Coordinates of C-alpha atoms in Angstrom, one line a residue:
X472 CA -4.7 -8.1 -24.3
X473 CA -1.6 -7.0 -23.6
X474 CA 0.9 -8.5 -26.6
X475 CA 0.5 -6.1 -29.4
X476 CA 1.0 -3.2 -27.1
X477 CA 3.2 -1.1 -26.9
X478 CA 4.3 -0.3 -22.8
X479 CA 6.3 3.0 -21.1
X480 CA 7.3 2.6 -17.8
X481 CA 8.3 5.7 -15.8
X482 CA 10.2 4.5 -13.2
X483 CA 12.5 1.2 -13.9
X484 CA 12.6 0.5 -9.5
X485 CA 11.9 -2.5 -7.3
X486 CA 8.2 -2.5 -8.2
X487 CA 8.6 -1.2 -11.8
X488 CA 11.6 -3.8 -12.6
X489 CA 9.0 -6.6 -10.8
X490 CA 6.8 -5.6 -13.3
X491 CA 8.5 -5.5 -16.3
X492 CA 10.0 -8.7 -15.3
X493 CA 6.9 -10.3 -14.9
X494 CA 5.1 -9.3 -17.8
X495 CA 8.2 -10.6 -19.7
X496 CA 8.8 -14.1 -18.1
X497 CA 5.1 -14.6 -18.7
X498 CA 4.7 -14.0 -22.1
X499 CA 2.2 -11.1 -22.0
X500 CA 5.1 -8.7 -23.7
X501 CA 8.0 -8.8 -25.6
X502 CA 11.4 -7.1 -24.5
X503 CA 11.4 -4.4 -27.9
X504 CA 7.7 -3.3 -27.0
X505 CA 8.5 -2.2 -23.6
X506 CA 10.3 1.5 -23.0
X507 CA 11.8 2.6 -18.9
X508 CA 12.5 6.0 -18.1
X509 CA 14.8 6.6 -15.8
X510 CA 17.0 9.1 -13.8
X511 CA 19.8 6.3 -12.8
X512 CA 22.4 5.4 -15.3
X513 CA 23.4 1.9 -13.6
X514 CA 19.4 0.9 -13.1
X515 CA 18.6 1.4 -16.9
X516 CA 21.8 -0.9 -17.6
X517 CA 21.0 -3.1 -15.4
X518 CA 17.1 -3.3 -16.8
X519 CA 18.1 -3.4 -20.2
X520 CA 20.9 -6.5 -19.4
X521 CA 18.4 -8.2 -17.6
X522 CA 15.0 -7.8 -19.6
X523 CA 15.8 -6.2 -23.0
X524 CA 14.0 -3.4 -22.6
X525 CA 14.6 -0.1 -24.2
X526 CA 15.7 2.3 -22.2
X527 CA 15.8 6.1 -21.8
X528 CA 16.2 8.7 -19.1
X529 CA 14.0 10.9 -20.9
X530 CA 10.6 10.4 -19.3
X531 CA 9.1 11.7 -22.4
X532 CA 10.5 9.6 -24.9
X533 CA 9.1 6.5 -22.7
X534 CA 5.8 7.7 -23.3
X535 CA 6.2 8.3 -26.7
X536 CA 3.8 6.2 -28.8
X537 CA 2.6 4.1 -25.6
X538 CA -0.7 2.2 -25.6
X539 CA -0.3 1.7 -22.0
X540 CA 1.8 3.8 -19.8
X541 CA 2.6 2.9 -16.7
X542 CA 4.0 5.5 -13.2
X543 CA 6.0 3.4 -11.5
X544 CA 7.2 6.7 -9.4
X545 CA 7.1 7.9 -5.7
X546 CA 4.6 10.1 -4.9
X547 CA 6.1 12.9 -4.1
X548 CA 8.1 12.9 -6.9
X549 CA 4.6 12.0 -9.2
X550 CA 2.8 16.1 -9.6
X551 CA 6.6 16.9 -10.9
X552 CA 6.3 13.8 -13.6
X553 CA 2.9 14.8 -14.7
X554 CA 3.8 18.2 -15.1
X555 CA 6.6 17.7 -17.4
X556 CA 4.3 15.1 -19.4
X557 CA 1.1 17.4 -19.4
X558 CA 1.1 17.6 -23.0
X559 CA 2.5 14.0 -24.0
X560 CA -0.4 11.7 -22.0
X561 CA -3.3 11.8 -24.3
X562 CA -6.6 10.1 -23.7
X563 CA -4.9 7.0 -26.0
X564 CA -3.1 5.3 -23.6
X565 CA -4.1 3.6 -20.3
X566 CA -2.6 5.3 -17.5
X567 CA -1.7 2.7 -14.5
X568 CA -0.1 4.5 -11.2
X569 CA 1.4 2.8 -8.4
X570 CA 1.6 5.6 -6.2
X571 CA 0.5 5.3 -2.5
X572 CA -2.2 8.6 -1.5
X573 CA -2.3 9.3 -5.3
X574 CA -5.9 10.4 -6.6
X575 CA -7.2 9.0 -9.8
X576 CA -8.7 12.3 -10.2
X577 CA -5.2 14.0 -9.2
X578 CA -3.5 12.9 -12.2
X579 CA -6.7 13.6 -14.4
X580 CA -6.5 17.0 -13.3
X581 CA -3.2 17.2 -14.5
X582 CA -3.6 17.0 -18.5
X583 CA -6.1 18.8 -20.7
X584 CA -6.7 15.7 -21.8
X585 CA -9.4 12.8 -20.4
X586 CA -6.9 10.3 -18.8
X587 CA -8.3 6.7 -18.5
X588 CA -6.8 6.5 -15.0
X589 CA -6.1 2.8 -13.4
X590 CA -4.7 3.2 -10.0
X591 CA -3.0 0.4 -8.2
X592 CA -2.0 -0.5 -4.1
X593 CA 0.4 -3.3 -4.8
X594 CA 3.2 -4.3 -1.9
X595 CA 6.5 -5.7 -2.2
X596 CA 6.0 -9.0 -2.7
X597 CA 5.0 -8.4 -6.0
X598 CA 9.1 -8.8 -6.5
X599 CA 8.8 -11.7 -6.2
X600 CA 5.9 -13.1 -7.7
X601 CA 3.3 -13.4 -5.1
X602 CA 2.0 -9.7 -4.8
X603 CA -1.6 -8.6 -3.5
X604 CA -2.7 -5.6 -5.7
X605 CA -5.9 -3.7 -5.5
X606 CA -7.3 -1.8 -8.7
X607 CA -9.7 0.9 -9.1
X608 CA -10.7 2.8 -12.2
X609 CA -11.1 6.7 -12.4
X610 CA -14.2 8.4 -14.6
X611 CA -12.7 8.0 -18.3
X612 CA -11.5 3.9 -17.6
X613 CA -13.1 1.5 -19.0
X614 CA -14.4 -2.4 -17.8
X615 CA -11.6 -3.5 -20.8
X616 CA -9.3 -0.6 -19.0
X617 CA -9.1 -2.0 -15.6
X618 CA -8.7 -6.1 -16.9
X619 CA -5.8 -4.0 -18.6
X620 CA -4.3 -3.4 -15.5
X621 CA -5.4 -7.1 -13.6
X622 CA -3.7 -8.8 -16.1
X623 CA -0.5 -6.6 -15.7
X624 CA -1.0 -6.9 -12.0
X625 CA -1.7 -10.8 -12.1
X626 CA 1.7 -11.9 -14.2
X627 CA 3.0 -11.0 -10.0
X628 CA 0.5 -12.3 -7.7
X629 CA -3.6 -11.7 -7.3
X630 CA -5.5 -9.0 -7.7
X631 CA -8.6 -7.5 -6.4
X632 CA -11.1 -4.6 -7.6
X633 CA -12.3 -2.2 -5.0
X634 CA -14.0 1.2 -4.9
X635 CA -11.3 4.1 -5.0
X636 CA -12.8 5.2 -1.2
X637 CA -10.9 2.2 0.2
X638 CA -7.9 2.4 -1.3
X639 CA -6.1 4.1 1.8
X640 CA -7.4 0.8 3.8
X641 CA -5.9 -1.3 1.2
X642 CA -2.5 0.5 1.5
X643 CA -2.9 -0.1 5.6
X644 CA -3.7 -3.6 5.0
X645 CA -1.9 -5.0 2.1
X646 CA 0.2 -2.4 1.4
X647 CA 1.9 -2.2 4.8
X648 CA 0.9 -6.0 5.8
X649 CA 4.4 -7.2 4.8
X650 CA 6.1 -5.0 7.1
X651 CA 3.6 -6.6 9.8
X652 CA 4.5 -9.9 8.4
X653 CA 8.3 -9.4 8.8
X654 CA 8.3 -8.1 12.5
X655 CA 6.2 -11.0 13.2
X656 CA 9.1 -13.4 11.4
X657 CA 11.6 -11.4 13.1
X658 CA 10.0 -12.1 16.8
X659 CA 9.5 -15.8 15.9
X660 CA 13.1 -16.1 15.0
X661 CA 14.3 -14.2 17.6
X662 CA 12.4 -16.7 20.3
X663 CA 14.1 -19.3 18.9
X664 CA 17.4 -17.9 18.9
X665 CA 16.8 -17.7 22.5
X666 CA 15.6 -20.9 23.6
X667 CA 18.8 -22.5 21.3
X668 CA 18.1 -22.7 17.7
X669 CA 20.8 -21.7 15.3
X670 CA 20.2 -18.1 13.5
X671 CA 19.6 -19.5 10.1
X672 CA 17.3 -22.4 11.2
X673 CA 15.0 -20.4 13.0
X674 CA 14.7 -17.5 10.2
X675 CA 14.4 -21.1 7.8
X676 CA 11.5 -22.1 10.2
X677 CA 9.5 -19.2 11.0
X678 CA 9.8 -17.8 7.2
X679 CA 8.5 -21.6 6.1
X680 CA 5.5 -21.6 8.7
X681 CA 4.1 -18.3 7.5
X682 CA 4.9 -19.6 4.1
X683 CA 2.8 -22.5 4.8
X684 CA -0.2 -21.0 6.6
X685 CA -0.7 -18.3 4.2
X686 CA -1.2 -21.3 1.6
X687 CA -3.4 -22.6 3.6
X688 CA -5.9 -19.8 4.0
X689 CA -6.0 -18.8 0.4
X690 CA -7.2 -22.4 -0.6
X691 CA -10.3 -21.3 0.9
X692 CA -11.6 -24.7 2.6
X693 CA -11.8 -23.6 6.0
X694 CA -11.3 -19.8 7.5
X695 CA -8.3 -18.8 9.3
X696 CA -10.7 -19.6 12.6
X697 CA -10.9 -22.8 11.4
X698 CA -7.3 -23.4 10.5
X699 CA -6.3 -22.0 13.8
X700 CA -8.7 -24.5 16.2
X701 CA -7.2 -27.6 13.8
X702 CA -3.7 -26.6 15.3
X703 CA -5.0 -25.7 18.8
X704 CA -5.7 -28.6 21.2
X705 CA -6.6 -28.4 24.8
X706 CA -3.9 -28.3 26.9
X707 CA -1.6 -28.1 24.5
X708 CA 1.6 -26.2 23.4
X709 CA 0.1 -23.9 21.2
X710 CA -3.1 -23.2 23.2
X711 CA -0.3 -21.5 26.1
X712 CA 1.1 -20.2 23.5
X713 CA -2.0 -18.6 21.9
X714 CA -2.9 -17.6 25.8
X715 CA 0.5 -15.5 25.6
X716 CA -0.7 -13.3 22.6
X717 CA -3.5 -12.4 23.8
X718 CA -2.5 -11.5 26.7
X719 CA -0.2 -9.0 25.1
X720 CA -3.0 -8.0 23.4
X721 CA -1.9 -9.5 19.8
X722 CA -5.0 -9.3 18.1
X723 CA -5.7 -5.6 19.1
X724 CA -2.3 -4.3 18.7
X725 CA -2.6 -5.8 14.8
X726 CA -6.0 -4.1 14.3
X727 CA -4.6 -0.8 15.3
X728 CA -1.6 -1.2 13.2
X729 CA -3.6 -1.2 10.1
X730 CA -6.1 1.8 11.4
X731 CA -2.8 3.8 12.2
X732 CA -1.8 3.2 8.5
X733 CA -4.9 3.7 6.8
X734 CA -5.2 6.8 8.9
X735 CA -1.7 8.0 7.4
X736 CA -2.4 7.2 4.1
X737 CA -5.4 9.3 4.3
X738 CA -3.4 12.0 5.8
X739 CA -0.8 12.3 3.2
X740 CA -3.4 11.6 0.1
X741 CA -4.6 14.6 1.8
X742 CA -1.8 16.5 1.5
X743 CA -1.1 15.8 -2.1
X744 CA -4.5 16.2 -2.9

């Protein structure tokens, strides 16, 4: 679907570059049919070294001709972008945003013409090739519109359609979830510092494990319940050690990490709104 169109990126950062490198290594576009916009000199070198790409800092230009546009942008920085291309986006091209809190109706509002809107929660993984994206369409996309965007979204990891509503729990979910994963790493490796492991074996270990058990939940035989009772025998090590978490209140603290976040996003969708 993607291969004889023609792609402007606004925004050539860590989850635009993912993208445009992903689309690239897996065939779904070539370099010459892909245009970034950006404001930093050593970033569009740097893209167009790496990928091919043409490059512009003229946001503008980028758009220029697009079948597919997509807002790789921050969203406080996204009302000032759509101003300034008000009267470039036409009803043509797809429109896919990235922005966290940002409305599909938000940027329909912002051109006379009727956007076909794809909004996207992706997280940082996405860099490197094992993202989890939600999509949602706004009222001019189309079915064909939004497997537009999955198949964008899919050259870096999987992808799932929900309704626009629960977009703010993705972002405290998904969108956040690597930050939870990392503390998580970060408190594993930091026990086995203590107790006598080298730095860089216990990062090696504790990186590896949640590698591992993440692999083994997405193949879908057995629930993470499941998975969890296989490892957990009685009067074992990792039943005490499973006794410790929840005493701390592990399973509770999690929950209310992702209601704090979806709570926020809502807040500053809110406020953008």
């Amino acid at each position: 679907m993607l291969r004889d169109r023609k792609i402007g990126v606004i925004g050539g950062g860590k989850m635009g570059g993912a993208l445009i490198d992903g689309m690239i290594s897996r065939g779904l576009v070539q370099p010459s049919a892909v245009t970034v916009s950006d404001t930093l000199a050593e970033r569009r070198e740097e893209l167009k070294a790496r990928c091919g790409v043409t490059v512009t800092a003229d946001n503008r230009i980028a758009v220029r001709d697009a079948d597919l546009v997509i807002l790789a942008v921050k969203p406080q920085n996204m009302a000032e972008v759509l101003a300034e291309l008000a009267h470039d986006l036409t009803a043509r091209p797809v429109i896919v945003s990235i922005a966290a809190g940002i409305s599909t109706a938000f940027i329909e509002g912002s051109c006379p013409a009727p956007l076909r809107v794809i909004r996207v929660m992706p997280n940082t993984p996405a860099m490197v090739g094992a993202g989890a994206t939600a999509l949602t369409r706004g009222r001019n996309a189309t079915a064909e519109d939004l497997a537009l965007g999955r198949e964008i979204f899919a050259a870096v990891g999987m992808t799932v359609e929900v309704e626009e509503g629960l977009m703010d729990v993705v972002t405290g979910l998904s969108g956040s979830g690597p930050a939870y994963a990392f503390l998580f790493i970060e408190a594993l490796t930091e026990a086995g510092v203590d107790l006598g492991l080298a730095p860089e074996t216990a990062l090696g270990l504790a990186s590896q494990t949640l590698l591992g058990a993440a692999k083994l939940c997405l193949q879908g035989e057995k629930s993470p319940a499941e998975l969890r009772a296989m490892v957990t025998s009685p009067g074992g090590t990792t039943l005490e050690g499973l006794k410790a978490l929840n005493a701390g209140g592990f399973r509770e603290t999690v929950v209310a990490a992702v209601a704090a976040a979806t709570e926020r996003s809502r807040e500053l969708g809110k406020a953008r709104r």
